[in-house]
Amino acid sequence: MKRKILVTGGAGYIGSHTVVELQEAGFEVVIVDNLSNSYDSVLDNIKEITGIKPRFYHFDLTDAERTKDFFAEENDIAGVIHFAALKAVGESMQKSVLYYKNNIFSLLNVLEGMKMSGLDNLVFSSSCTVYGQPDTLPVTEQAPIKKAYSPYGHTKQIAEEIIQNVSSLDGLHAILLRYFNPIGAHPSAKIGELPLGVPNNLVPFITQTAIGIREELKVFGNDYDTPDGTAIRDYIHVVDLAKAHVVALRRMLENKQKEKLEVFNLGTGNGFSVLEVIQAFEKVSKQKLNYRIVGRRPGDTEKVWAATKLANEELGWKARKNLFEMMESAWNWELALKKRNS
Ligand code: NAD
Ligand code: WQD
């Protein structure tokens, strides 16, 4: 019998790619999502890739009673991957209470439901944002957690602490995955990132500019202490990231964890500047991008990339796809979206 996995936020960008990988690895998936940043059409798109439409519950995980009912109904879940969260750094500065409420209440309700069901395997979406600007690079999992710049980043730090405490007091088994910068889309171009409104993140802004939705890309700052002056990030293909969740889940289900609570960075270990990302895009799309250098974006980190030793050696996972493959899949997704909407 297939083991059943709850994927909260499974209609979203990283969630939908993870659902595909889980199904392809032989798991049964149940999604809970309130569609606050996604569409239920993604369920059909997943089916087009895997042949299986995941079961879907449409509700808000901040609703404690509804979440309890869900766990009572679905009483044979083997593990939970908790993606559901609001994630826009800029918006979180304007709507801080909403971010704390959404991201923390939903986590607490999931933890309560898991406890109620005697379920103790949790994979949690954390972020490299918890490190801020690290003192040493590449950043290891032991690097100090710096004061968060945004309420969004703070919710990830608080969530990590809550999970750590619940794990040490209550026996919860958990893996915290700290993602670096996920980009790109599934090679089928049937699922990808669907930013609502103007994208905050670099790569959707690049592809939307190239396709004519945005007039120009503003490059935020070229006076950083980096080789070309633009900021450096560790971009990781979303499919590589999705696969890491399957590996993490199996590790828990097969009782291979070394500690009840484990933390892994998920990145490639390579840093690329904004200009290098643009160049890679221009190469794969065979077109020039309209961009302009402007001032720095407040709160931006200068440079960060992951130490990947722990994920590679202990988790047994490694990112495989390079920057060109990331940019090519992002561009194919943008082209597919245009076709779909025309
Ligand atoms: P996303 O917005 O595409 O997906 C999140 C999903 O959660 C959406 O479908 C949304 O509708 C749902 N959701 C939000 N609040 C909910 C609630 N209260 N109840 C039910 N569903 C709810 O975002 P994503 O990029 O796929 O991110 C997934 C997770 O990874 C998030 O926790 C995010 O913070 C984390 N993360 C993302 C990035 C990134 O750059 N994309 C980087 C690091 C960490
Ligand atoms: C990448 C680089 C920008 C847009 C954010 C969150 C982080 C994590 C990932 C969730 C930076 C530059 C961007 C643009 C630009 N999310 N840029 N022009 O800032 O590394 O991280 O997403 O956890 O928490 O903060 O990603 O894609 O926004 O920016 O020049 O229009 O591109 O300055 O150097 P970031 P990003």
mmCIF file with all atom_site columns, C-alpha atoms in Angstrom, residues 71-194:
data_model
loop_
_atom_site.group_PDB
_atom_site.id
_atom_site.type_symbol
_atom_site.label_atom_id
_atom_site.label_alt_id
_atom_site.label_comp_id
_atom_site.label_asym_id
_atom_site.label_entity_id
_atom_site.label_seq_id
_atom_site.pdbx_PDB_ins_code
_atom_site.Cartn_x
_atom_site.Cartn_y
_atom_site.Cartn_z
_atom_site.occupancy
_atom_site.B_iso_or_equiv
_atom_site.pdbx_formal_charge
_atom_site.auth_seq_id
_atom_site.auth_comp_id
_atom_site.auth_asym_id
_atom_site.auth_atom_id
_atom_site.pdbx_PDB_model_num
ATOM 1   C CA . PHE A 1 71  ? -6.569  15.219 10.840  1.00 0.00 ? 71  PHE A CA 1
ATOM 2   C CA . ALA A 1 72  ? -9.473  13.248 12.301  1.00 0.00 ? 72  ALA A CA 1
ATOM 3   C CA . GLU A 1 73  ? -10.718 12.419 8.802   1.00 0.00 ? 73  GLU A CA 1
ATOM 4   C CA . GLU A 1 74  ? -7.316  11.547 7.287   1.00 0.00 ? 74  GLU A CA 1
ATOM 5   C CA . ASN A 1 75  ? -6.102  9.315  10.068  1.00 0.00 ? 75  ASN A CA 1
ATOM 6   C CA . ASP A 1 76  ? -3.568  7.238  8.162   1.00 0.00 ? 76  ASP A CA 1
ATOM 7   C CA . ILE A 1 77  ? -1.025  9.881  7.184   1.00 0.00 ? 77  ILE A CA 1
ATOM 8   C CA . ALA A 1 78  ? 2.626   8.753  7.420   1.00 0.00 ? 78  ALA A CA 1
ATOM 9   C CA . GLY A 1 79  ? 4.356   12.125 7.169   1.00 0.00 ? 79  GLY A CA 1
ATOM 10  C CA . VAL A 1 80  ? 3.785   15.845 6.730   1.00 0.00 ? 80  VAL A CA 1
ATOM 11  C CA . ILE A 1 81  ? 5.612   18.365 4.555   1.00 0.00 ? 81  ILE A CA 1
ATOM 12  C CA . HIS A 1 82  ? 4.623   21.837 5.676   1.00 0.00 ? 82  HIS A CA 1
ATOM 13  C CA . PHE A 1 83  ? 5.080   24.404 2.904   1.00 0.00 ? 83  PHE A CA 1
ATOM 14  C CA . ALA A 1 84  ? 2.012   26.574 3.571   1.00 0.00 ? 84  ALA A CA 1
ATOM 15  C CA . ALA A 1 85  ? 3.112   30.106 4.405   1.00 0.00 ? 85  ALA A CA 1
ATOM 16  C CA . LEU A 1 86  ? 3.033   33.641 3.118   1.00 0.00 ? 86  LEU A CA 1
ATOM 17  C CA . LYS A 1 87  ? 6.456   34.393 1.659   1.00 0.00 ? 87  LYS A CA 1
ATOM 18  C CA . ALA A 1 88  ? 6.783   37.919 0.261   1.00 0.00 ? 88  ALA A CA 1
ATOM 19  C CA . VAL A 1 89  ? 9.450   39.765 2.231   1.00 0.00 ? 89  VAL A CA 1
ATOM 20  C CA . GLY A 1 90  ? 8.291   43.256 1.141   1.00 0.00 ? 90  GLY A CA 1
ATOM 21  C CA . GLU A 1 91  ? 4.623   42.559 1.823   1.00 0.00 ? 91  GLU A CA 1
ATOM 22  C CA . SER A 1 92  ? 5.513   41.242 5.269   1.00 0.00 ? 92  SER A CA 1
ATOM 23  C CA . MET A 1 93  ? 6.916   44.696 6.160   1.00 0.00 ? 93  MET A CA 1
ATOM 24  C CA . GLN A 1 94  ? 3.488   46.202 5.423   1.00 0.00 ? 94  GLN A CA 1
ATOM 25  C CA . LYS A 1 95  ? 1.369   43.370 6.823   1.00 0.00 ? 95  LYS A CA 1
ATOM 26  C CA . SER A 1 96  ? 3.467   42.052 9.685   1.00 0.00 ? 96  SER A CA 1
ATOM 27  C CA . VAL A 1 97  ? 0.601   40.796 11.863  1.00 0.00 ? 97  VAL A CA 1
ATOM 28  C CA . LEU A 1 98  ? -0.934  38.924 8.950   1.00 0.00 ? 98  LEU A CA 1
ATOM 29  C CA . TYR A 1 99  ? 2.417   37.210 8.340   1.00 0.00 ? 99  TYR A CA 1
ATOM 30  C CA . TYR A 1 100 ? 2.908   36.226 11.985  1.00 0.00 ? 100 TYR A CA 1
ATOM 31  C CA . LYS A 1 101 ? -0.679  35.014 12.202  1.00 0.00 ? 101 LYS A CA 1
ATOM 32  C CA . ASN A 1 102 ? -0.672  33.059 8.983   1.00 0.00 ? 102 ASN A CA 1
ATOM 33  C CA . ASN A 1 103 ? 2.738   31.453 9.282   1.00 0.00 ? 103 ASN A CA 1
ATOM 34  C CA . ILE A 1 104 ? 2.746   30.733 13.016  1.00 0.00 ? 104 ILE A CA 1
ATOM 35  C CA . PHE A 1 105 ? -0.912  29.773 13.574  1.00 0.00 ? 105 PHE A CA 1
ATOM 36  C CA . SER A 1 106 ? -0.867  27.427 10.607  1.00 0.00 ? 106 SER A CA 1
ATOM 37  C CA . LEU A 1 107 ? 2.271   25.725 11.945  1.00 0.00 ? 107 LEU A CA 1
ATOM 38  C CA . LEU A 1 108 ? 0.762   25.393 15.437  1.00 0.00 ? 108 LEU A CA 1
ATOM 39  C CA . ASN A 1 109 ? -2.456  23.931 14.040  1.00 0.00 ? 109 ASN A CA 1
ATOM 40  C CA . VAL A 1 110 ? -0.508  21.418 11.968  1.00 0.00 ? 110 VAL A CA 1
ATOM 41  C CA . LEU A 1 111 ? 1.561   20.445 15.019  1.00 0.00 ? 111 LEU A CA 1
ATOM 42  C CA . GLU A 1 112 ? -1.598  20.074 17.087  1.00 0.00 ? 112 GLU A CA 1
ATOM 43  C CA . GLY A 1 113 ? -3.245  17.918 14.420  1.00 0.00 ? 113 GLY A CA 1
ATOM 44  C CA . MET A 1 114 ? -0.125  15.765 14.185  1.00 0.00 ? 114 MET A CA 1
ATOM 45  C CA . LYS A 1 115 ? -0.053  15.309 17.951  1.00 0.00 ? 115 LYS A CA 1
ATOM 46  C CA . MET A 1 116 ? -3.741  14.407 17.966  1.00 0.00 ? 116 MET A CA 1
ATOM 47  C CA . SER A 1 117 ? -3.101  11.756 15.296  1.00 0.00 ? 117 SER A CA 1
ATOM 48  C CA . GLY A 1 118 ? 0.061   10.422 16.928  1.00 0.00 ? 118 GLY A CA 1
ATOM 49  C CA . LEU A 1 119 ? 1.984   11.529 13.865  1.00 0.00 ? 119 LEU A CA 1
ATOM 50  C CA . ASP A 1 120 ? 5.589   12.465 14.350  1.00 0.00 ? 120 ASP A CA 1
ATOM 51  C CA . ASN A 1 121 ? 7.317   13.016 11.004  1.00 0.00 ? 121 ASN A CA 1
ATOM 52  C CA . LEU A 1 122 ? 7.558   16.607 9.830   1.00 0.00 ? 122 LEU A CA 1
ATOM 53  C CA . VAL A 1 123 ? 9.547   18.234 7.033   1.00 0.00 ? 123 VAL A CA 1
ATOM 54  C CA . PHE A 1 124 ? 9.507   22.005 7.350   1.00 0.00 ? 124 PHE A CA 1
ATOM 55  C CA . SER A 1 125 ? 10.259  24.707 4.732   1.00 0.00 ? 125 SER A CA 1
ATOM 56  C CA . SER A 1 126 ? 12.772  27.060 6.205   1.00 0.00 ? 126 SER A CA 1
ATOM 57  C CA . SER A 1 127 ? 14.955  29.561 4.444   1.00 0.00 ? 127 SER A CA 1
ATOM 58  C CA . CYS A 1 128 ? 18.508  30.848 4.170   1.00 0.00 ? 128 CYS A CA 1
ATOM 59  C CA . THR A 1 129 ? 16.942  34.140 5.234   1.00 0.00 ? 129 THR A CA 1
ATOM 60  C CA . VAL A 1 130 ? 17.414  32.924 8.844   1.00 0.00 ? 130 VAL A CA 1
ATOM 61  C CA . TYR A 1 131 ? 21.178  33.549 8.462   1.00 0.00 ? 131 TYR A CA 1
ATOM 62  C CA . GLY A 1 132 ? 20.914  37.187 7.308   1.00 0.00 ? 132 GLY A CA 1
ATOM 63  C CA . GLN A 1 133 ? 24.350  38.268 6.019   1.00 0.00 ? 133 GLN A CA 1
ATOM 64  C CA . PRO A 1 134 ? 26.563  35.475 7.372   1.00 0.00 ? 134 PRO A CA 1
ATOM 65  C CA . ASP A 1 135 ? 30.020  36.316 8.738   1.00 0.00 ? 135 ASP A CA 1
ATOM 66  C CA . THR A 1 136 ? 31.665  33.470 6.834   1.00 0.00 ? 136 THR A CA 1
ATOM 67  C CA . LEU A 1 137 ? 30.930  31.884 3.494   1.00 0.00 ? 137 LEU A CA 1
ATOM 68  C CA . PRO A 1 138 ? 29.853  29.317 2.506   1.00 0.00 ? 138 PRO A CA 1
ATOM 69  C CA . VAL A 1 139 ? 27.281  29.399 5.284   1.00 0.00 ? 139 VAL A CA 1
ATOM 70  C CA . THR A 1 140 ? 27.004  26.204 7.332   1.00 0.00 ? 140 THR A CA 1
ATOM 71  C CA . GLU A 1 141 ? 24.006  24.994 9.311   1.00 0.00 ? 141 GLU A CA 1
ATOM 72  C CA . GLN A 1 142 ? 25.867  25.991 12.494  1.00 0.00 ? 142 GLN A CA 1
ATOM 73  C CA . ALA A 1 143 ? 26.110  29.656 11.520  1.00 0.00 ? 143 ALA A CA 1
ATOM 74  C CA . PRO A 1 144 ? 24.441  31.979 14.016  1.00 0.00 ? 144 PRO A CA 1
ATOM 75  C CA . ILE A 1 145 ? 20.860  33.019 13.392  1.00 0.00 ? 145 ILE A CA 1
ATOM 76  C CA . LYS A 1 146 ? 20.966  36.810 12.985  1.00 0.00 ? 146 LYS A CA 1
ATOM 77  C CA . LYS A 1 147 ? 18.197  39.225 13.864  1.00 0.00 ? 147 LYS A CA 1
ATOM 78  C CA . ALA A 1 148 ? 15.644  39.009 11.066  1.00 0.00 ? 148 ALA A CA 1
ATOM 79  C CA . TYR A 1 149 ? 15.237  41.975 8.756   1.00 0.00 ? 149 TYR A CA 1
ATOM 80  C CA . SER A 1 150 ? 11.620  41.223 7.870   1.00 0.00 ? 150 SER A CA 1
ATOM 81  C CA . PRO A 1 151 ? 8.615   39.788 9.718   1.00 0.00 ? 151 PRO A CA 1
ATOM 82  C CA . TYR A 1 152 ? 8.636   37.047 7.071   1.00 0.00 ? 152 TYR A CA 1
ATOM 83  C CA . GLY A 1 153 ? 12.185  36.037 8.014   1.00 0.00 ? 153 GLY A CA 1
ATOM 84  C CA . HIS A 1 154 ? 11.255  36.275 11.669  1.00 0.00 ? 154 HIS A CA 1
ATOM 85  C CA . THR A 1 155 ? 8.358   33.828 11.172  1.00 0.00 ? 155 THR A CA 1
ATOM 86  C CA . LYS A 1 156 ? 10.870  31.281 9.835   1.00 0.00 ? 156 LYS A CA 1
ATOM 87  C CA . GLN A 1 157 ? 13.140  31.771 12.846  1.00 0.00 ? 157 GLN A CA 1
ATOM 88  C CA . ILE A 1 158 ? 10.226  31.473 15.282  1.00 0.00 ? 158 ILE A CA 1
ATOM 89  C CA . ALA A 1 159 ? 8.879   28.420 13.455  1.00 0.00 ? 159 ALA A CA 1
ATOM 90  C CA . GLU A 1 160 ? 12.271  26.717 13.638  1.00 0.00 ? 160 GLU A CA 1
ATOM 91  C CA . GLU A 1 161 ? 12.434  27.369 17.391  1.00 0.00 ? 161 GLU A CA 1
ATOM 92  C CA . ILE A 1 162 ? 8.905   26.089 17.961  1.00 0.00 ? 162 ILE A CA 1
ATOM 93  C CA . ILE A 1 163 ? 9.667   22.894 16.056  1.00 0.00 ? 163 ILE A CA 1
ATOM 94  C CA . GLN A 1 164 ? 12.958  22.455 17.934  1.00 0.00 ? 164 GLN A CA 1
ATOM 95  C CA . ASN A 1 165 ? 11.196  22.776 21.284  1.00 0.00 ? 165 ASN A CA 1
ATOM 96  C CA . VAL A 1 166 ? 8.290   20.527 20.362  1.00 0.00 ? 166 VAL A CA 1
ATOM 97  C CA . SER A 1 167 ? 10.786  17.978 19.115  1.00 0.00 ? 167 SER A CA 1
ATOM 98  C CA . SER A 1 168 ? 12.846  17.982 22.301  1.00 0.00 ? 168 SER A CA 1
ATOM 99  C CA . LEU A 1 169 ? 9.818   17.953 24.618  1.00 0.00 ? 169 LEU A CA 1
ATOM 100 C CA . ASP A 1 170 ? 7.322   15.901 22.702  1.00 0.00 ? 170 ASP A CA 1
ATOM 101 C CA . GLY A 1 171 ? 9.257   13.437 20.583  1.00 0.00 ? 171 GLY A CA 1
ATOM 102 C CA . LEU A 1 172 ? 8.405   15.015 17.255  1.00 0.00 ? 172 LEU A CA 1
ATOM 103 C CA . HIS A 1 173 ? 10.791  13.951 14.479  1.00 0.00 ? 173 HIS A CA 1
ATOM 104 C CA . ALA A 1 174 ? 11.525  16.856 12.182  1.00 0.00 ? 174 ALA A CA 1
ATOM 105 C CA . ILE A 1 175 ? 13.813  17.957 9.390   1.00 0.00 ? 175 ILE A CA 1
ATOM 106 C CA . LEU A 1 176 ? 14.206  21.675 8.800   1.00 0.00 ? 176 LEU A CA 1
ATOM 107 C CA . LEU A 1 177 ? 15.221  22.423 5.223   1.00 0.00 ? 177 LEU A CA 1
ATOM 108 C CA . ARG A 1 178 ? 16.789  25.824 4.680   1.00 0.00 ? 178 ARG A CA 1
ATOM 109 C CA . TYR A 1 179 ? 16.298  26.661 1.016   1.00 0.00 ? 179 TYR A CA 1
ATOM 110 C CA . PHE A 1 180 ? 18.567  29.090 -0.737  1.00 0.00 ? 180 PHE A CA 1
ATOM 111 C CA . ASN A 1 181 ? 17.048  30.689 -3.895  1.00 0.00 ? 181 ASN A CA 1
ATOM 112 C CA . PRO A 1 182 ? 14.708  28.281 -5.683  1.00 0.00 ? 182 PRO A CA 1
ATOM 113 C CA . ILE A 1 183 ? 14.165  29.111 -9.354  1.00 0.00 ? 183 ILE A CA 1
ATOM 114 C CA . GLY A 1 184 ? 13.143  27.406 -12.590 1.00 0.00 ? 184 GLY A CA 1
ATOM 115 C CA . ALA A 1 185 ? 10.278  25.085 -13.371 1.00 0.00 ? 185 ALA A CA 1
ATOM 116 C CA . HIS A 1 186 ? 9.429   21.478 -14.164 1.00 0.00 ? 186 HIS A CA 1
ATOM 117 C CA . PRO A 1 187 ? 10.951  20.383 -17.521 1.00 0.00 ? 187 PRO A CA 1
ATOM 118 C CA . SER A 1 188 ? 7.429   19.635 -18.835 1.00 0.00 ? 188 SER A CA 1
ATOM 119 C CA . ALA A 1 189 ? 6.615   23.366 -18.425 1.00 0.00 ? 189 ALA A CA 1
ATOM 120 C CA . LYS A 1 190 ? 3.271   22.255 -16.966 1.00 0.00 ? 190 LYS A CA 1
ATOM 121 C CA . ILE A 1 191 ? 3.971   23.634 -13.504 1.00 0.00 ? 191 ILE A CA 1
ATOM 122 C CA . GLY A 1 192 ? 6.125   26.542 -12.355 1.00 0.00 ? 192 GLY A CA 1
ATOM 123 C CA . GLU A 1 193 ? 6.082   29.729 -10.348 1.00 0.00 ? 193 GLU A CA 1
ATOM 124 C CA . LEU A 1 194 ? 2.898   31.810 -10.616 1.00 0.00 ? 194 LEU A CA 1
#
